[in-house]
Amino acid sequence: MLEIKDLHVNVFGKEILKGLNLKVPPGEVHAIMGPNGAGKSTTSYTLAGRAGYEVTKGEIDFFGEDVTGLAPEERAARGIFLAFQYPLEIPGVSTMNFLKTAMNSQAKIRGEKELNAAEFLRAVRAAAKELNISEDMLKRPLNVGFSGGEKKRNETLQMALLKPKLAILDEMDSGLDIDALKLVAEGVNKLRSPDRSFLVITHYQRLLDYIVPDVIHILAGGKIVMSGDKSLAVQLEQNGYDAVIAKAA
Amino acid sequence: MSEEAAALQELTEQKYKYGFVSDIESEFAPKGLNEDVIRFISAKKNEPEWMLDYRLSAYKRWLTMEEPTWAKLHYPKIDFQDAFYYSAPKSKTDGPHTLEDVDPEMLRIYEKLGIPLHEQEVLAGVEQRRVAVDAVFDSVSVVTTFKEELSKVGVIFCPISEAVHAHPELVKKYLGSVVPDTDNFYATLNAAVFSEGSFVYIPPGVRCPMELSTYFRINAANSGQFERTLIIADAGAYVSYLEGCTAPQRDENQLHAAVVELVVLDDAEIKYSTVQNWFPGDENGKGGIYNFVTKRADCRGKNSKVSWTQVETGSAITWKYPSCILRGENSVGEFYSIAIANNYQQADTGTKMIHLGKNTSSRIISKGISAGKAQNTYRGLVSINARADGARNFTQCDSLLIGDQCGAHTVPYIQSKNPKAILEHEATTSKISDDQLFYCLSRGIPTEEAVSLIVNGFCREVLQQLPMEFAVEAQKLVGLSLEGSVG
Ligand SMILES: Nc1ncnc2c1ncn2[C@@H]1O[C@H](COP(=O)(O)OP(=O)(O)OP(=O)(O)O)[C@@H](O)[C@H]1O
Ligand SMILES: [Mg+2]
């Protein structure tokens, strides 16, 4: 489903990704760990198609199609979803309205029928309930004045409704207390399915205790330097990146 | 001047003077403004002597006045003798014959706004539009049912020229009582030459049974360049009035100068909403309407209330300050405004809240959006009289910038002669950030829709003030006005 081949990316003229290779088969959860500044967020922005993240070499194959030339909204409509490390605030636009606009826009790009108001409401309410998001919060302006945990729950809600084929979670666990972490992880786990893959970016093993990955990759210096099973996270937690990477080299 | 020249001049003037006035059947007055043109307009409307005198005295006054230049607006000096003041001639061959002749860009916008076909014809000025208007009305019998319903409760709603004949006592009493014919250059000009406009009178204790809007949606297409509106809400009355139209409107007359007067008596309320979308000029700043408007409400009675809501997206130049004179005790004035300026548009708009009575309060919410190379200025005055004990005002001015070549300016004037008055002022300036845009894009929302969504969010408090069915159209309009401003 996702195959990144020899990806080189410049951000504002500076090369940040330097030959990244990664393959995520359908239904699998892959974690990416790595030191600060390694290029994890850069990878997620590049996958989502952000302007300013210039692919100078390599390709991103998504279901056999190279998506590097596609606009972000086209990629979203094809099923790429990015849960932001720092979700943005949009004053005056309720979560409800935002979600409806997003779902309808994607349907339109895909040439599908838009949901009617009743269908939409039913879907939102059901998903919100699972994530313990109140009706009141759905009506509040998107992310404005939300706590860190509320923002992350809201990202999970969006993911649940947009039903992506590839969900990239950039530090989903940052700023979450233990209960919120469980709630968000449960939300993610419920969405696991044979035709949906996840790329989970995190610094901590703790998240991976709840969202158990099939493979863990270590990203350093703009490329994947090591891959392994979930025991890799335990090693990292105990010894730190330098030691683990040095041992492998 | 030689005797010969003087004689010649007299002769030519003479000719000019009577050449067309005698021809009352003529559809239009020639270019330029003089007493004869005013007599012509008055004669066309078959006006009584007092109305003509009113116009002539305004005209004399106007000749002594200077154009205001204090607004942050730049445009070439207007030659007032180079304009038409009554029914500019329309060249028969130029006008569209069917919708197929209409600028496809206009049709695309009508489509996006969801305007029905028969209304599109009227708005686009397809020939025989008067027939079309009647056809629209006949088909749904809007006018008949609507007039019946209004007259049942004693509401008077008619063209101002009709009111001059049918209700002279009301017109004499109230016309010019809020905006005197000495008020300002453009208002005085309007007093001299107005020919179109509406008159509304709501009798004591009556709540107008409908929004006075449906009618205007269509009729706006025929509205003139010097509109004059007078609305009176008698004691305990209520009316919601809607002016304008979301569809883009073109007019061969570049100069517009309307006057709106609202009179609000004890315990009465007027809600006045405007959507202004006159042709703003093209993306290079060519063409476009110059719109100089004087709107004022006089809250004469105690517990009276006026609420102005405006969505200003059109015109090349907007000069407009809907105001409230809060005379009656406990009277309330509100001003909710969205002003969008894109490309080379310039808007200088705001309000004046004049607190004269005790315990008067006012609320100002202004949302200015600038894009392209546009300049957008909020200019507002809050004035508190020494006797206005317990007066309070809340002002919030928010500016949103799209791109880095536009400008937003806030010019609040506060004059308080009462130390106990409570005045609050908040102002913010923000930009649509790349981060916000990318967040929307990553959810599958394309750029133009994302801009529309963000801007509509920014304007929410004002949009909420609009009558329901209009709010939906206004939201689409906000998005359309900013097309092409990003990316
Ligand atoms: N706009 C930018 N201009 C210049 N450099 C940038 C820009 N954005 C990111 N970088 C640089 O790219 C490198 C990778 O950043 P990135 O955000 O991808 O790291 P990360 O792995 O997500 O780190 P963290 O764990 O701290 O979130 C960093 O050195 C960062 O300073
Ligand atoms: Mg990061």
PDB file of C-alpha atoms in Angstrom, chain B residues 316-429:
ATOM      1  CA  ALA B 316     -14.526  49.868  -6.072  1.00  0.00           C
ATOM      2  CA  ILE B 317     -14.891  52.601  -3.443  1.00  0.00           C
ATOM      3  CA  THR B 318     -17.031  52.254  -0.321  1.00  0.00           C
ATOM      4  CA  TRP B 319     -17.657  55.286   1.881  1.00  0.00           C
ATOM      5  CA  LYS B 320     -20.275  54.337   4.403  1.00  0.00           C
ATOM      6  CA  TYR B 321     -20.931  54.836   8.127  1.00  0.00           C
ATOM      7  CA  PRO B 322     -24.358  53.616   9.273  1.00  0.00           C
ATOM      8  CA  SER B 323     -24.923  55.472  12.522  1.00  0.00           C
ATOM      9  CA  CYS B 324     -27.208  55.655  15.533  1.00  0.00           C
ATOM     10  CA  ILE B 325     -28.294  58.722  17.433  1.00  0.00           C
ATOM     11  CA  LEU B 326     -29.232  57.337  20.823  1.00  0.00           C
ATOM     12  CA  ARG B 327     -31.518  60.061  22.044  1.00  0.00           C
ATOM     13  CA  GLY B 328     -34.172  58.164  23.965  1.00  0.00           C
ATOM     14  CA  GLU B 329     -33.435  56.824  27.426  1.00  0.00           C
ATOM     15  CA  ASN B 330     -32.317  53.183  27.396  1.00  0.00           C
ATOM     16  CA  SER B 331     -32.052  53.169  23.642  1.00  0.00           C
ATOM     17  CA  VAL B 332     -29.751  50.638  22.032  1.00  0.00           C
ATOM     18  CA  GLY B 333     -27.676  50.864  18.865  1.00  0.00           C
ATOM     19  CA  GLU B 334     -25.889  47.976  17.203  1.00  0.00           C
ATOM     20  CA  PHE B 335     -23.572  47.795  14.228  1.00  0.00           C
ATOM     21  CA  TYR B 336     -22.435  44.486  12.795  1.00  0.00           C
ATOM     22  CA  SER B 337     -20.240  44.715   9.759  1.00  0.00           C
ATOM     23  CA  ILE B 338     -18.335  42.546   7.342  1.00  0.00           C
ATOM     24  CA  ALA B 339     -16.296  44.467   4.811  1.00  0.00           C
ATOM     25  CA  ILE B 340     -14.362  42.513   2.216  1.00  0.00           C
ATOM     26  CA  ALA B 341     -11.917  44.224  -0.092  1.00  0.00           C
ATOM     27  CA  ASN B 342     -10.077  42.241  -2.746  1.00  0.00           C
ATOM     28  CA  ASN B 343      -7.912  43.170  -5.755  1.00  0.00           C
ATOM     29  CA  TYR B 344      -7.862  46.990  -5.927  1.00  0.00           C
ATOM     30  CA  GLN B 345     -11.002  47.669  -3.890  1.00  0.00           C
ATOM     31  CA  GLN B 346     -10.960  50.339  -1.206  1.00  0.00           C
ATOM     32  CA  ALA B 347     -13.372  50.384   1.688  1.00  0.00           C
ATOM     33  CA  ASP B 348     -13.629  53.064   4.351  1.00  0.00           C
ATOM     34  CA  THR B 349     -16.522  52.055   6.526  1.00  0.00           C
ATOM     35  CA  GLY B 350     -17.644  52.019  10.135  1.00  0.00           C
ATOM     36  CA  THR B 351     -20.239  53.632  12.328  1.00  0.00           C
ATOM     37  CA  LYS B 352     -21.052  56.491  14.654  1.00  0.00           C
ATOM     38  CA  MET B 353     -22.758  55.907  17.963  1.00  0.00           C
ATOM     39  CA  ILE B 354     -23.929  59.189  19.440  1.00  0.00           C
ATOM     40  CA  HIS B 355     -25.041  58.711  23.036  1.00  0.00           C
ATOM     41  CA  LEU B 356     -27.324  61.543  24.119  1.00  0.00           C
ATOM     42  CA  GLY B 357     -29.820  59.861  26.452  1.00  0.00           C
ATOM     43  CA  LYS B 358     -29.372  58.214  29.822  1.00  0.00           C
ATOM     44  CA  ASN B 359     -28.496  54.522  29.994  1.00  0.00           C
ATOM     45  CA  THR B 360     -28.019  54.231  26.286  1.00  0.00           C
ATOM     46  CA  SER B 361     -25.860  51.412  25.049  1.00  0.00           C
ATOM     47  CA  SER B 362     -24.171  50.492  21.826  1.00  0.00           C
ATOM     48  CA  ARG B 363     -22.320  47.554  20.402  1.00  0.00           C
ATOM     49  CA  ILE B 364     -19.982  47.562  17.421  1.00  0.00           C
ATOM     50  CA  ILE B 365     -18.646  44.392  15.844  1.00  0.00           C
ATOM     51  CA  SER B 366     -16.578  45.011  12.745  1.00  0.00           C
ATOM     52  CA  LYS B 367     -14.860  42.356  10.660  1.00  0.00           C
ATOM     53  CA  GLY B 368     -12.628  43.650   7.902  1.00  0.00           C
ATOM     54  CA  ILE B 369     -11.059  41.290   5.376  1.00  0.00           C
ATOM     55  CA  SER B 370      -8.387  42.508   2.977  1.00  0.00           C
ATOM     56  CA  ALA B 371      -6.892  40.564   0.105  1.00  0.00           C
ATOM     57  CA  GLY B 372      -5.004  41.298  -3.093  1.00  0.00           C
ATOM     58  CA  LYS B 373      -3.916  44.930  -3.184  1.00  0.00           C
ATOM     59  CA  ALA B 374      -6.978  46.187  -1.355  1.00  0.00           C
ATOM     60  CA  GLN B 375      -7.183  48.749   1.449  1.00  0.00           C
ATOM     61  CA  ASN B 376      -9.759  48.309   4.171  1.00  0.00           C
ATOM     62  CA  THR B 377     -10.354  50.910   6.871  1.00  0.00           C
ATOM     63  CA  TYR B 378     -12.630  50.774   9.893  1.00  0.00           C
ATOM     64  CA  ARG B 379     -13.532  54.302  10.944  1.00  0.00           C
ATOM     65  CA  GLY B 380     -15.795  54.678  13.937  1.00  0.00           C
ATOM     66  CA  LEU B 381     -16.907  57.310  16.391  1.00  0.00           C
ATOM     67  CA  VAL B 382     -18.306  56.716  19.854  1.00  0.00           C
ATOM     68  CA  SER B 383     -19.495  59.957  21.353  1.00  0.00           C
ATOM     69  CA  ILE B 384     -20.917  60.294  24.854  1.00  0.00           C
ATOM     70  CA  ASN B 385     -22.802  63.423  25.819  1.00  0.00           C
ATOM     71  CA  ALA B 386     -22.309  64.930  29.284  1.00  0.00           C
ATOM     72  CA  ARG B 387     -25.902  64.108  30.209  1.00  0.00           C
ATOM     73  CA  ALA B 388     -25.744  60.497  29.021  1.00  0.00           C
ATOM     74  CA  ASP B 389     -25.323  58.956  32.461  1.00  0.00           C
ATOM     75  CA  GLY B 390     -24.946  55.203  32.424  1.00  0.00           C
ATOM     76  CA  ALA B 391     -23.945  55.107  28.756  1.00  0.00           C
ATOM     77  CA  ARG B 392     -21.901  52.155  27.596  1.00  0.00           C
ATOM     78  CA  ASN B 393     -20.257  50.977  24.455  1.00  0.00           C
ATOM     79  CA  PHE B 394     -18.508  47.817  23.434  1.00  0.00           C
ATOM     80  CA  THR B 395     -16.420  47.908  20.282  1.00  0.00           C
ATOM     81  CA  GLN B 396     -14.616  45.035  18.647  1.00  0.00           C
ATOM     82  CA  CYS B 397     -12.692  45.521  15.428  1.00  0.00           C
ATOM     83  CA  ASP B 398     -11.043  42.524  13.860  1.00  0.00           C
ATOM     84  CA  SER B 399      -9.002  42.591  10.700  1.00  0.00           C
ATOM     85  CA  LEU B 400      -7.971  39.617   8.640  1.00  0.00           C
ATOM     86  CA  LEU B 401      -5.262  39.874   6.025  1.00  0.00           C
ATOM     87  CA  ILE B 402      -4.850  37.507   3.111  1.00  0.00           C
ATOM     88  CA  GLY B 403      -1.500  37.927   1.430  1.00  0.00           C
ATOM     89  CA  ASP B 404       1.005  40.678   2.129  1.00  0.00           C
ATOM     90  CA  GLN B 405       0.106  43.398  -0.367  1.00  0.00           C
ATOM     91  CA  CYS B 406      -3.130  44.538   1.226  1.00  0.00           C
ATOM     92  CA  GLY B 407      -3.773  46.876   4.109  1.00  0.00           C
ATOM     93  CA  ALA B 408      -6.051  47.003   7.141  1.00  0.00           C
ATOM     94  CA  HIS B 409      -6.523  50.162   9.179  1.00  0.00           C
ATOM     95  CA  THR B 410      -8.522  50.888  12.297  1.00  0.00           C
ATOM     96  CA  VAL B 411      -9.413  54.460  13.167  1.00  0.00           C
ATOM     97  CA  PRO B 412     -11.550  54.591  16.306  1.00  0.00           C
ATOM     98  CA  TYR B 413     -12.532  58.023  17.627  1.00  0.00           C
ATOM     99  CA  ILE B 414     -13.824  58.283  21.162  1.00  0.00           C
ATOM    100  CA  GLN B 415     -15.279  61.473  22.596  1.00  0.00           C
ATOM    101  CA  SER B 416     -16.588  61.097  26.104  1.00  0.00           C
ATOM    102  CA  LYS B 417     -17.894  64.047  28.068  1.00  0.00           C
ATOM    103  CA  ASN B 418     -19.307  61.831  30.766  1.00  0.00           C
ATOM    104  CA  PRO B 419     -16.690  60.400  33.106  1.00  0.00           C
ATOM    105  CA  LYS B 420     -18.967  57.589  34.225  1.00  0.00           C
ATOM    106  CA  ALA B 421     -19.461  56.134  30.783  1.00  0.00           C
ATOM    107  CA  ILE B 422     -18.182  52.610  30.314  1.00  0.00           C
ATOM    108  CA  LEU B 423     -16.293  52.128  27.078  1.00  0.00           C
ATOM    109  CA  GLU B 424     -14.598  48.952  25.971  1.00  0.00           C
ATOM    110  CA  HIS B 425     -12.553  48.595  22.828  1.00  0.00           C
ATOM    111  CA  GLU B 426     -10.888  45.502  21.447  1.00  0.00           C
ATOM    112  CA  ALA B 427      -8.995  45.222  18.204  1.00  0.00           C
ATOM    113  CA  THR B 428      -7.138  42.368  16.568  1.00  0.00           C
ATOM    114  CA  THR B 429      -5.308  41.844  13.308  1.00  0.00           C
TER     115      THR B 429
END
